[in-house]
Amino acid sequence: MSPNGKASPLAYKANGTTRHYHHEERPIGLNPYTNPKDMVEASVCHVKDLENGQMREVDLGCGKALLIKQNGEYYAMGHKCPHYGAPLVKGVLSRGRVRCPWHGACFNIATGDIEDFPGLDGLPKFQVKIEKERVYIRASKQALQSQRRTKVMAKCIALSNYSTAITNVLIIGAGPAGLVCAETLRQEGFSDRIVICTSEKYLPYDRSKLSKSMDSQAEQILLRSKEFFHTYDIEVLTETQVVNVDTKNKMVVFKDGFRMEYNKLLIATGNTPKTLACKGKELDNVFTIRTPEDANRVVKLGTGKNAVIVGASFLGMEVAAYLCEKAHSVSVVEMENIPFKKFLGDKVGLAIMKMFESNRVKFYMQTEVSELREQEGKLKEVVLKSGKVLRADVCVIGIGASPTTGFLKQSGMTIDSKGYIPVNKMMQTNVPSVFAAGDVVTFPLAFRNNKKVNVPHWQMAHMQGRIAALNMLAQGTEINTIPYLWTAMFGKSIRYAGNGEGFDDVIIQGDIEELKFVAFYTRNDEVIAVASMNYDPIVSKVAEVMASGKSIRKRDVE
């Protein structure tokens, strides 16, 4: 895709310095108060109705707003999280920001800006005034109805007759890390050329939906529209694969032989699903879910038929849950004795397993696949090492993934024994001009005493993309976020925050049989992670305490 709709992507030799706006070039932000017809003003409460530290959802007649009182000041902004529409009044107010109760995104109460992820947009901000002991909010009708606000962004100001083979920032990978990196650069006033390249044929989309909502079409799950990329001069080269990176000469080589010079590089290539090593793994109706087409075909082949899922991973279990209502039978094969055992512990894993069994899912635990048998070129049976033979018209493999870093072997970049790229707190690799973010990295996790971890979560990829962009602009910003993830199965959500690696005890409150509980994962007396079902906003509360730098002890939760 070319910027400004031109026929070919044009570039210029950039010197790597940030080009901030000249006064007359700065994009003009729409002032919501310029058109009186678009404005609404309403008295929403008495000043005594709201205590310090309280939030209230208020109705302005043509839409709602979130009214907040903190340190004696009143603030008003959008009342719904732009990510999935969660009511922010049920979230957590702390340290000048509101944290979403569902997925942990954080918004600054003074500006509406998004400060932690997931999601790409901030919230609209409204005027508050106090008159005769009453609180009034003045807002744009349009902002009240949209409930989201995209930050003002720079455009590329130097597109002219230079070579297509030079860019200032090259981003390899079009997931959330790559996209947020590009957007952050533009939000910070960066006006040089940005190129994102992806081996996929689509613009950046929400891959996390492929296992939760399997009949989604690519167009329905795009993270940004085609027009967005045109407007902000972010070039996306689809179906282009990088095969070599030369960090010494700041050059990448594409599969078709095309070369491109860069000044700053972001590696955000994500993971490649692992496959089985047994006979029959190449059969037509055996899938690892990687693209919308994969997900769509699994639904088509599984409807009214027999589906086998290999691996009780998050992806495997989400697929099993989705296929339940459509398939004739759903079976899950897993090497452990309980799903999610290492991640959520025995009791929570067992409760989830029972929920699946009550929805007709059959489990074959502590065994693995020895063969995928075909009939007339198509999968017919899955043979287990236990000797059991399962009928199968479609099989989905969900046994984990490996970082997509094979193309970096000759690059001069450090890659660890598992294929991950170690980065520092600024998402910088051992090569100063090269950054990495998302599923491919191990990084120091601040709240676990800078333990080097790999956290392949949707939220984390967003944050790492942002941190990489800020440090490409030499802002010296270190990553300091609490991992937050969620999964949805049978209309129920599990929320999780922290990093429970190496937990030695689990404290459970609530009723685990009724699937209304919170589980605290501890190591040596300290809470290092929390998971919940039907217990909002406890996970967001714990995440906010962890983010403030305070530690939570066993006695605090007991």
Coordinates of C-alpha atoms in Angstrom, one line a residue:
M1 CA 0.0 0.0 0.0
S2 CA 1.4 3.4 -0.9
P3 CA 1.0 6.5 1.1
N4 CA -1.5 9.2 0.0
G5 CA -2.8 6.7 -2.6
K6 CA 0.2 7.2 -4.9
A7 CA 1.0 4.4 -7.3
S8 CA 4.3 3.4 -5.7
P9 CA 5.8 3.8 -2.2
L10 CA 8.3 6.7 -2.3
A11 CA 10.9 7.3 0.2
Y12 CA 13.9 9.5 1.1
K13 CA 17.2 9.0 2.7
A14 CA 16.5 9.7 6.3
N15 CA 19.2 10.6 8.9
G16 CA 17.3 9.0 11.7
T17 CA 16.5 12.1 13.7
T18 CA 13.0 12.8 14.7
R19 CA 11.2 15.3 12.5
H20 CA 8.7 17.1 14.7
Y21 CA 6.0 19.3 13.2
H22 CA 6.6 22.8 12.0
H23 CA 3.8 25.0 13.4
E24 CA 1.8 25.1 10.1
E25 CA 2.2 21.4 9.5
R26 CA 0.7 20.1 12.7
P27 CA -2.6 18.3 12.0
I28 CA -5.4 20.3 13.4
G29 CA -7.3 18.4 16.1
L30 CA -11.1 18.8 15.8
N31 CA -12.2 21.0 18.6
P32 CA -15.4 19.4 19.9
Y33 CA -16.8 22.8 21.0
T34 CA -16.7 24.5 17.6
N35 CA -20.2 23.6 16.4
P36 CA -22.8 24.6 19.0
K37 CA -25.4 22.3 17.3
D38 CA -23.2 19.3 18.1
M39 CA -22.9 20.3 21.8
V40 CA -24.9 19.2 24.8
E41 CA -24.7 20.5 28.3
A42 CA -26.4 18.8 31.3
S43 CA -26.5 19.1 35.1
V44 CA -25.6 15.6 36.2
C45 CA -25.5 15.7 40.0
H46 CA -25.0 17.8 43.2
V47 CA -21.4 18.3 44.3
K48 CA -22.0 16.4 47.5
D49 CA -23.2 13.3 45.5
L50 CA -19.7 12.2 44.7
E51 CA -17.0 11.4 47.2
N52 CA -13.2 11.6 46.5
G53 CA -12.2 8.4 44.7
Q54 CA -15.7 7.8 43.3
M55 CA -16.9 7.2 39.8
R56 CA -20.4 7.5 38.4
E57 CA -22.0 6.8 35.0
V58 CA -24.2 9.8 34.2
D59 CA -26.7 10.4 31.4
L60 CA -26.5 13.6 29.3
G61 CA -29.7 12.8 27.3
C62 CA -28.0 11.8 24.1
G63 CA -25.3 9.6 25.6
K64 CA -23.5 8.7 28.8
A65 CA -20.3 9.9 30.3
L66 CA -18.1 8.7 33.2
L67 CA -17.9 11.3 36.0
I68 CA -14.9 11.0 38.3
K69 CA -13.8 12.8 41.5
Q70 CA -10.2 12.5 42.6
N71 CA -8.3 14.8 45.0
G72 CA -11.1 17.2 45.0
E73 CA -11.1 17.6 41.2
Y74 CA -13.9 16.5 38.8
Y75 CA -13.2 14.8 35.5
A76 CA -15.5 13.5 32.7
M77 CA -14.8 11.1 29.9
G78 CA -16.2 8.3 27.8
H79 CA -17.9 5.6 30.0
K80 CA -17.1 2.5 27.8
C81 CA -13.7 0.9 27.2
P82 CA -13.1 1.3 23.4
H83 CA -11.7 -2.2 23.3
Y84 CA -14.8 -4.4 24.0
G85 CA -17.2 -1.8 25.5
A86 CA -16.8 -2.7 29.2
P87 CA -18.5 -0.3 31.6
L88 CA -15.6 1.6 33.1
V89 CA -17.6 2.6 36.2
K90 CA -17.1 -1.1 37.3
G91 CA -13.3 -0.7 36.8
V92 CA -10.6 0.5 39.2
L93 CA -9.7 4.1 39.8
S94 CA -6.2 4.6 41.0
R95 CA -3.3 7.0 40.6
G96 CA -5.0 9.3 38.0
R97 CA -6.3 6.5 35.8
V98 CA -9.1 4.1 35.3
R99 CA -8.4 0.4 34.6
C100 CA -11.0 -1.6 32.6
P101 CA -12.6 -4.4 34.6
W102 CA -12.5 -6.9 31.8
H103 CA -9.1 -6.8 30.1
G104 CA -7.1 -4.3 32.1
A105 CA -6.6 -1.3 29.7
C106 CA -5.9 1.9 31.5
F107 CA -7.0 5.5 30.7
N108 CA -5.7 8.8 32.0
I109 CA -8.6 10.6 33.7
A110 CA -7.2 14.1 32.8
T111 CA -6.6 13.4 29.0
G112 CA -8.5 10.2 28.2
D113 CA -5.3 8.8 26.7
I114 CA -4.7 5.0 26.8
E115 CA -1.8 4.2 29.1
D116 CA -1.9 0.5 29.2
F117 CA -3.5 -2.0 26.8
P118 CA -5.2 -3.8 25.0
G119 CA -6.9 -1.6 22.4
L120 CA -5.7 1.2 20.1
D121 CA -7.9 4.2 21.0
G122 CA -8.2 6.5 24.0
L123 CA -11.5 8.0 25.4
P124 CA -13.2 11.3 24.6
K125 CA -12.6 13.9 27.3
F126 CA -15.5 16.3 28.3
Q127 CA -15.6 19.7 30.1
V128 CA -16.8 19.8 33.7
K129 CA -18.0 23.0 35.5
I130 CA -19.4 23.6 38.9
E131 CA -22.2 26.2 39.2
K132 CA -24.4 26.7 42.3
E133 CA -23.3 23.4 43.9
R134 CA -24.2 21.5 40.8
V135 CA -21.9 19.5 38.5
Y136 CA -22.4 20.2 34.7
I137 CA -20.8 18.3 31.8
R138 CA -20.4 19.8 28.4
A139 CA -19.8 17.3 25.6
S140 CA -19.9 16.8 21.9
K141 CA -22.8 14.5 20.8
Q142 CA -20.5 12.8 18.3
A143 CA -17.9 12.0 21.0
L144 CA -20.6 10.8 23.4
Q145 CA -21.9 8.4 20.7
S146 CA -18.5 7.1 19.5
Q147 CA -16.9 6.6 22.9
R148 CA -13.5 6.5 21.4
R149 CA -10.8 9.0 20.4
T150 CA -7.8 8.5 18.2
K151 CA -4.8 10.6 19.1
V152 CA -3.6 13.3 16.8
M153 CA -0.9 11.9 14.5
A154 CA 1.8 13.3 12.2
K155 CA 2.0 12.5 8.5
C156 CA 5.0 11.8 6.4
I157 CA 6.2 15.2 5.2
A158 CA 9.0 14.1 2.9
L159 CA 7.5 11.8 0.3
S160 CA 9.2 12.8 -2.9
N161 CA 11.3 11.2 -5.7
Y162 CA 13.6 9.0 -3.7
S163 CA 14.2 5.3 -3.9
T164 CA 11.6 2.8 -2.8
A165 CA 14.5 0.8 -1.3
I166 CA 15.1 3.1 1.7
T167 CA 13.0 3.7 4.8
N168 CA 13.6 5.3 8.1
V169 CA 11.7 2.8 10.2
L170 CA 11.0 -0.8 9.0
I171 CA 8.7 -3.0 11.1
I172 CA 8.7 -6.7 10.3
G173 CA 5.4 -8.2 11.4
A174 CA 1.9 -6.7 11.4
G175 CA 0.5 -7.9 14.7
P176 CA -0.4 -5.6 17.6
A177 CA 3.3 -4.9 18.4
G178 CA 4.1 -3.7 14.9
L179 CA 0.9 -1.7 14.5
V180 CA 1.2 0.1 17.9
C181 CA 4.8 0.9 17.2
A182 CA 3.9 2.6 13.9
E183 CA 1.0 4.5 15.5
T184 CA 3.0 5.6 18.5
L185 CA 5.7 7.0 16.2
R186 CA 3.1 9.1 14.4
Q187 CA 1.5 10.1 17.7
E188 CA 4.8 11.4 18.9
G189 CA 5.2 13.6 15.8
F190 CA 7.6 11.3 13.8
S191 CA 7.2 12.4 10.2
D192 CA 9.7 10.2 8.3
R193 CA 8.8 7.1 6.3
I194 CA 7.4 4.0 8.1
V195 CA 7.0 0.6 6.4
I196 CA 5.3 -2.4 7.9
C197 CA 5.9 -5.7 6.1
T198 CA 4.0 -8.9 6.7
S199 CA 4.0 -12.3 5.0
E200 CA 0.2 -12.4 5.3
K201 CA -2.2 -11.0 2.7
Y202 CA -4.2 -8.8 5.1
L203 CA -3.7 -5.6 6.9
P204 CA -3.1 -6.0 10.7
Y205 CA -6.0 -8.0 12.2
D206 CA -7.0 -9.4 15.6
R207 CA -5.6 -12.9 15.5
S208 CA -6.9 -13.6 19.1
K209 CA -10.4 -13.8 17.6
L210 CA -9.6 -16.7 15.3
S211 CA -10.0 -19.3 18.1
K212 CA -12.8 -17.5 19.9
S213 CA -15.0 -16.5 17.0
M214 CA -14.0 -18.9 14.3
D215 CA -16.3 -17.8 11.5
S216 CA -14.9 -14.3 11.5
Q217 CA -13.9 -12.9 8.1
A218 CA -10.6 -11.0 7.9
E219 CA -12.5 -7.7 7.0
Q220 CA -14.5 -8.0 10.3
I221 CA -11.4 -8.3 12.5
L222 CA -9.1 -5.7 11.0
L223 CA -7.4 -3.5 13.7
R224 CA -7.4 -0.5 11.4
S225 CA -9.1 0.4 8.1
K226 CA -7.3 0.7 4.8
E227 CA -8.1 4.5 4.9
F228 CA -6.3 4.8 8.3
F229 CA -3.0 3.6 6.8
H230 CA -3.4 6.0 3.8
T231 CA -4.3 8.9 6.0
Y232 CA -1.2 8.6 8.3
D233 CA 1.2 7.4 5.6
I234 CA 2.0 4.0 7.2
E235 CA 2.9 1.7 4.3
V236 CA 1.9 -1.9 4.6
L237 CA 3.7 -4.4 2.3
T238 CA 1.6 -7.6 2.4
E239 CA 2.7 -11.0 1.2
T240 CA 6.3 -10.0 1.7
Q241 CA 8.7 -12.2 3.6
V242 CA 12.1 -11.1 5.0
V243 CA 14.7 -13.9 4.6
N244 CA 17.8 -12.1 5.8
V245 CA 18.7 -9.1 8.0
D246 CA 22.1 -7.5 7.7
T247 CA 22.4 -5.3 10.9
K248 CA 25.9 -4.1 10.0
N249 CA 24.8 -2.5 6.8
K250 CA 21.2 -1.8 8.1
M251 CA 19.7 -3.8 5.2
V252 CA 17.0 -6.5 4.9
V253 CA 16.5 -8.9 2.0
F254 CA 13.1 -10.1 1.0
K255 CA 12.2 -13.5 -0.5
D256 CA 11.8 -12.0 -4.0
G257 CA 15.4 -10.6 -3.8
F258 CA 14.2 -7.0 -3.1
R259 CA 16.4 -5.1 -0.6
M260 CA 15.6 -2.3 1.7
E261 CA 17.7 -0.1 3.9
Y262 CA 16.5 1.1 7.2
N263 CA 17.6 3.4 10.0
K264 CA 15.6 1.7 12.8
L265 CA 14.2 -1.8 12.7
L266 CA 11.5 -3.6 14.8
I267 CA 11.3 -7.4 14.8
A268 CA 7.7 -8.3 15.7
T269 CA 7.2 -11.6 13.7
G270 CA 5.3 -13.4 16.5
N271 CA 5.1 -17.2 16.8
T272 CA 4.8 -20.1 14.4
P273 CA 2.5 -23.0 15.6
K274 CA 4.2 -26.3 16.4
T275 CA 3.0 -29.3 14.4
L276 CA 2.9 -33.0 15.3
A277 CA 5.8 -35.2 14.3
C278 CA 3.7 -38.3 13.5
K279 CA 2.5 -39.9 10.3
G280 CA -0.4 -38.1 8.6
K281 CA 0.4 -34.6 9.9
E282 CA 0.2 -33.1 6.3
L283 CA -3.3 -34.3 5.6
D284 CA -5.7 -31.7 4.2
N285 CA -8.1 -31.6 7.2
V286 CA -5.4 -31.2 9.9
F287 CA -4.9 -27.6 11.0
T288 CA -2.9 -25.2 13.1
I289 CA -5.0 -22.1 13.3
R290 CA -3.0 -19.3 11.9
T291 CA -5.2 -17.4 9.4
P292 CA -8.9 -16.5 9.1
E293 CA -9.1 -19.1 6.3
D294 CA -7.8 -21.8 8.6
A295 CA -10.5 -21.0 11.2
N296 CA -13.3 -20.8 8.6
R297 CA -12.4 -24.2 7.1
V298 CA -12.2 -25.9 10.5
V299 CA -15.8 -24.7 11.2
K300 CA -17.0 -25.8 7.8
L301 CA -15.4 -29.3 8.1
G302 CA -16.4 -29.7 11.7
T303 CA -20.1 -28.8 11.4
G304 CA -22.1 -31.9 12.1
K305 CA -18.9 -34.0 12.1
N306 CA -16.3 -35.3 14.5
A307 CA -13.6 -32.9 15.6
V308 CA -10.4 -33.8 17.5
I309 CA -8.3 -31.1 19.2
V310 CA -4.7 -32.0 20.1
G311 CA -3.5 -29.9 23.0
A312 CA -5.5 -28.4 25.9
S313 CA -3.8 -25.0 25.4
F314 CA -5.8 -21.8 25.4
L315 CA -6.1 -22.0 21.6
G316 CA -7.1 -25.7 21.8
M317 CA -9.7 -25.2 24.5
E318 CA -11.2 -22.1 22.8
V319 CA -11.6 -24.0 19.6
A320 CA -13.1 -27.0 21.4
A321 CA -15.6 -24.6 23.1
Y322 CA -16.5 -22.9 19.8
L323 CA -17.1 -26.2 17.9
C324 CA -19.2 -27.7 20.7
E325 CA -22.5 -26.4 19.4
K326 CA -21.7 -27.1 15.8
A327 CA -19.8 -30.5 15.7
H328 CA -21.3 -33.9 16.2
S329 CA -18.5 -34.7 18.7
V330 CA -15.5 -32.8 20.1
S331 CA -12.5 -34.7 21.7
V332 CA -9.5 -33.1 23.3
V333 CA -6.2 -35.0 23.6
E334 CA -3.6 -33.8 26.2
M335 CA -0.4 -35.1 27.7
E336 CA -1.1 -33.6 31.2
N337 CA -3.7 -35.0 33.5
I338 CA -5.5 -31.7 33.9
P339 CA -5.9 -28.8 31.4
F340 CA -4.0 -25.6 32.2
K341 CA -2.3 -27.4 35.1
K342 CA 1.0 -25.5 34.9
F343 CA -0.7 -22.2 34.3
L344 CA -3.8 -22.2 36.6
G345 CA -3.1 -25.2 38.9
D346 CA -5.0 -28.4 39.6
K347 CA -8.2 -27.1 41.2
V348 CA -8.9 -24.3 38.6
G349 CA -7.9 -26.6 35.7
L350 CA -10.3 -29.4 37.0
A351 CA -13.2 -26.9 37.3
I352 CA -12.7 -25.8 33.7
M353 CA -12.4 -29.4 32.6
K354 CA -15.8 -30.2 34.3
M355 CA -17.4 -27.2 32.6
F356 CA -16.2 -28.6 29.2
E357 CA -17.4 -32.2 30.0
S358 CA -20.9 -30.8 30.9
N359 CA -20.9 -29.3 27.4
R360 CA -20.2 -32.8 25.8
V361 CA -16.4 -32.4 25.3
K362 CA -14.6 -35.8 25.8
F363 CA -11.1 -35.7 27.2
Y364 CA -8.3 -38.2 26.5
M365 CA -5.6 -37.2 29.1
Q366 CA -2.0 -38.3 29.7
T367 CA -1.6 -39.6 26.2
E368 CA -0.5 -38.3 22.8
V369 CA -1.1 -38.9 19.1
S370 CA 0.8 -41.8 17.5
E371 CA -0.8 -41.6 14.0
L372 CA -3.3 -39.6 11.9
R373 CA -5.0 -42.2 9.6
E374 CA -6.4 -41.3 6.2
Q375 CA -9.0 -42.6 3.9
E376 CA -9.0 -41.4 0.3
G377 CA -6.5 -38.7 1.1
K378 CA -8.5 -37.3 4.0
L379 CA -8.2 -37.7 7.8
K380 CA -10.5 -40.4 9.1
E381 CA -9.0 -41.4 12.5
V382 CA -6.7 -40.1 15.2
V383 CA -4.8 -43.0 16.8
L384 CA -3.5 -42.4 20.4
K385 CA -0.5 -44.0 22.1
S386 CA -2.9 -45.4 24.7
G387 CA -4.3 -47.5 21.8
K388 CA -7.6 -45.6 21.6
V389 CA -8.8 -44.7 18.1
L390 CA -10.9 -41.6 17.6
R391 CA -13.1 -40.8 14.6
A392 CA -12.1 -37.5 13.1
D393 CA -13.2 -35.4 10.2
V394 CA -11.1 -32.5 11.2
C395 CA -8.2 -32.1 13.6
V396 CA -6.8 -28.9 15.2
I397 CA -3.3 -28.9 16.6
G398 CA -2.8 -26.6 19.6
I399 CA 0.4 -27.8 21.2
G400 CA 2.2 -24.5 21.5
A401 CA 4.3 -22.3 19.2
S402 CA 7.9 -21.3 18.5
P403 CA 9.3 -17.8 17.9
T404 CA 9.6 -16.9 14.2
T405 CA 13.2 -15.9 14.3
G406 CA 14.9 -18.4 11.9
F407 CA 15.6 -15.7 9.4
L408 CA 17.9 -13.8 11.9
K409 CA 20.6 -16.5 12.2
Q410 CA 23.1 -14.5 10.1
S411 CA 22.0 -11.1 11.4
G412 CA 24.5 -10.6 14.2
M413 CA 21.6 -10.4 16.7
T414 CA 21.6 -12.5 19.9
I415 CA 19.0 -15.3 19.8
D416 CA 18.7 -17.6 22.8
S417 CA 18.6 -21.4 22.8
K418 CA 14.8 -21.5 22.4
G419 CA 14.9 -19.0 19.5
Y420 CA 13.8 -15.9 21.5
I421 CA 15.3 -12.5 21.1
P422 CA 16.5 -11.1 24.5
V423 CA 15.8 -7.4 24.9
N424 CA 16.4 -4.9 27.6
K425 CA 13.7 -2.8 29.3
M426 CA 13.7 -0.4 26.3
M427 CA 12.9 -3.4 24.0
Q428 CA 16.4 -2.9 22.4
T429 CA 18.3 -6.0 21.2
N430 CA 22.1 -6.3 21.4
V431 CA 22.2 -4.2 18.2
P432 CA 21.4 -0.6 19.2
S433 CA 19.3 0.3 16.1
V434 CA 17.3 -2.9 16.3
F435 CA 14.3 -3.4 18.6
A436 CA 12.0 -6.4 19.1
A437 CA 8.5 -6.8 20.6
G438 CA 5.7 -9.3 21.1
D439 CA 5.8 -13.1 21.2
V440 CA 9.5 -13.3 19.9
V441 CA 11.1 -11.6 22.9
T442 CA 12.3 -12.4 26.4
F443 CA 12.4 -9.2 28.5
P444 CA 13.0 -8.2 32.2
L445 CA 9.7 -8.2 34.1
A446 CA 9.9 -5.4 36.6
F447 CA 7.5 -6.7 39.2
R448 CA 9.2 -10.2 39.3
N449 CA 12.6 -8.6 40.1
N450 CA 13.5 -8.2 36.4
K451 CA 13.3 -11.9 35.8
K452 CA 13.7 -12.6 32.0
V453 CA 10.4 -13.9 30.7
N454 CA 8.5 -14.5 27.5
V455 CA 4.9 -13.3 27.8
P456 CA 3.0 -14.1 24.6
H457 CA -0.1 -12.1 25.5
W458 CA -2.1 -9.7 23.3
Q459 CA -1.9 -6.9 25.9
M460 CA 1.9 -7.3 26.3
A461 CA 2.5 -7.1 22.5
H462 CA 0.7 -3.7 22.4
M463 CA 2.8 -2.3 25.3
Q464 CA 6.1 -3.6 23.9
G465 CA 5.3 -2.0 20.5
R466 CA 4.7 1.3 22.2
I467 CA 7.9 1.1 24.3
A468 CA 10.0 0.2 21.2
A469 CA 8.6 3.3 19.4
L470 CA 9.3 5.7 22.2
N471 CA 12.9 4.4 22.4
M472 CA 13.4 4.6 18.7
L473 CA 12.8 8.3 19.4
A474 CA 15.4 8.2 22.2
Q475 CA 12.9 8.9 25.0
G476 CA 14.5 6.4 27.4
T477 CA 11.2 4.8 28.4
E478 CA 11.4 1.5 30.3
I479 CA 8.7 -1.2 30.2
N480 CA 6.8 -1.5 33.5
T481 CA 3.5 -3.2 33.0
I482 CA 1.6 -6.1 34.6
P483 CA 0.8 -8.9 32.2
Y484 CA -2.9 -9.3 31.7
L485 CA -4.8 -11.9 29.7
W486 CA -8.2 -13.4 29.3
T487 CA -10.0 -16.3 27.6
A488 CA -13.7 -16.8 26.9
M489 CA -15.3 -20.2 26.7
F490 CA -19.1 -21.0 26.8
G491 CA -19.9 -17.4 27.5
K492 CA -17.7 -17.4 30.6
S493 CA -14.4 -15.4 30.9
I494 CA -11.3 -16.2 32.8
R495 CA -9.2 -13.1 33.6
Y496 CA -5.6 -13.4 34.7
A497 CA -3.0 -10.9 35.7
G498 CA 0.6 -11.2 36.8
N499 CA 3.2 -13.9 36.1
G500 CA 2.6 -17.1 38.0
E501 CA 5.7 -19.0 36.7
G502 CA 7.0 -21.1 39.6
F503 CA 4.0 -20.7 41.9
D504 CA 4.1 -22.9 45.0
D505 CA 0.6 -22.4 46.4
V506 CA -2.9 -21.3 45.3
I507 CA -5.4 -19.6 47.6
I508 CA -9.0 -19.9 46.3
Q509 CA -11.9 -17.7 47.4
G510 CA -15.5 -18.0 46.3
D511 CA -17.2 -21.1 44.9
I512 CA -15.0 -23.0 42.4
E513 CA -17.8 -25.5 41.6
E514 CA -20.1 -22.7 40.7
L515 CA -17.3 -21.1 38.6
K516 CA -17.5 -17.9 40.7
F517 CA -14.1 -17.6 42.3
V518 CA -10.7 -15.8 42.5
A519 CA -7.4 -17.7 42.7
F520 CA -4.3 -16.1 44.1
Y521 CA -1.0 -17.7 43.0
T522 CA 1.8 -17.3 45.5
R523 CA 5.5 -18.0 45.7
N524 CA 7.3 -17.9 49.1
D525 CA 4.5 -15.8 50.6
E526 CA 4.1 -13.2 47.8
V527 CA 1.1 -13.1 45.4
I528 CA 2.6 -13.2 41.8
A529 CA -0.6 -13.8 39.8
V530 CA -4.4 -13.8 40.1
A531 CA -7.1 -15.5 38.1
S532 CA -10.9 -15.1 38.3
M533 CA -14.2 -16.2 36.9
N534 CA -17.4 -14.1 37.5
Y535 CA -15.5 -12.1 40.1
D536 CA -14.9 -8.7 38.4
P537 CA -13.1 -6.4 39.0
I538 CA -10.8 -8.3 41.3
V539 CA -8.1 -9.1 38.7
S540 CA -8.0 -5.4 37.6
K541 CA -7.7 -4.4 41.3
V542 CA -4.8 -6.8 41.9
A543 CA -3.1 -5.6 38.6
E544 CA -3.4 -2.0 39.7
V545 CA -1.8 -2.8 43.1
M546 CA 1.0 -4.7 41.4
A547 CA 1.5 -1.8 38.9
S548 CA 1.8 0.7 41.8
G549 CA 4.9 -1.3 43.0
K550 CA 3.3 -2.7 46.2
S551 CA 3.6 -6.3 46.9
I552 CA 0.7 -8.4 48.0
R553 CA 1.3 -11.0 50.7
K554 CA -0.5 -14.3 51.5
R555 CA -1.9 -12.7 54.7
D556 CA -3.4 -9.8 52.7
V557 CA -5.6 -12.2 50.7
E558 CA -6.2 -14.8 53.4

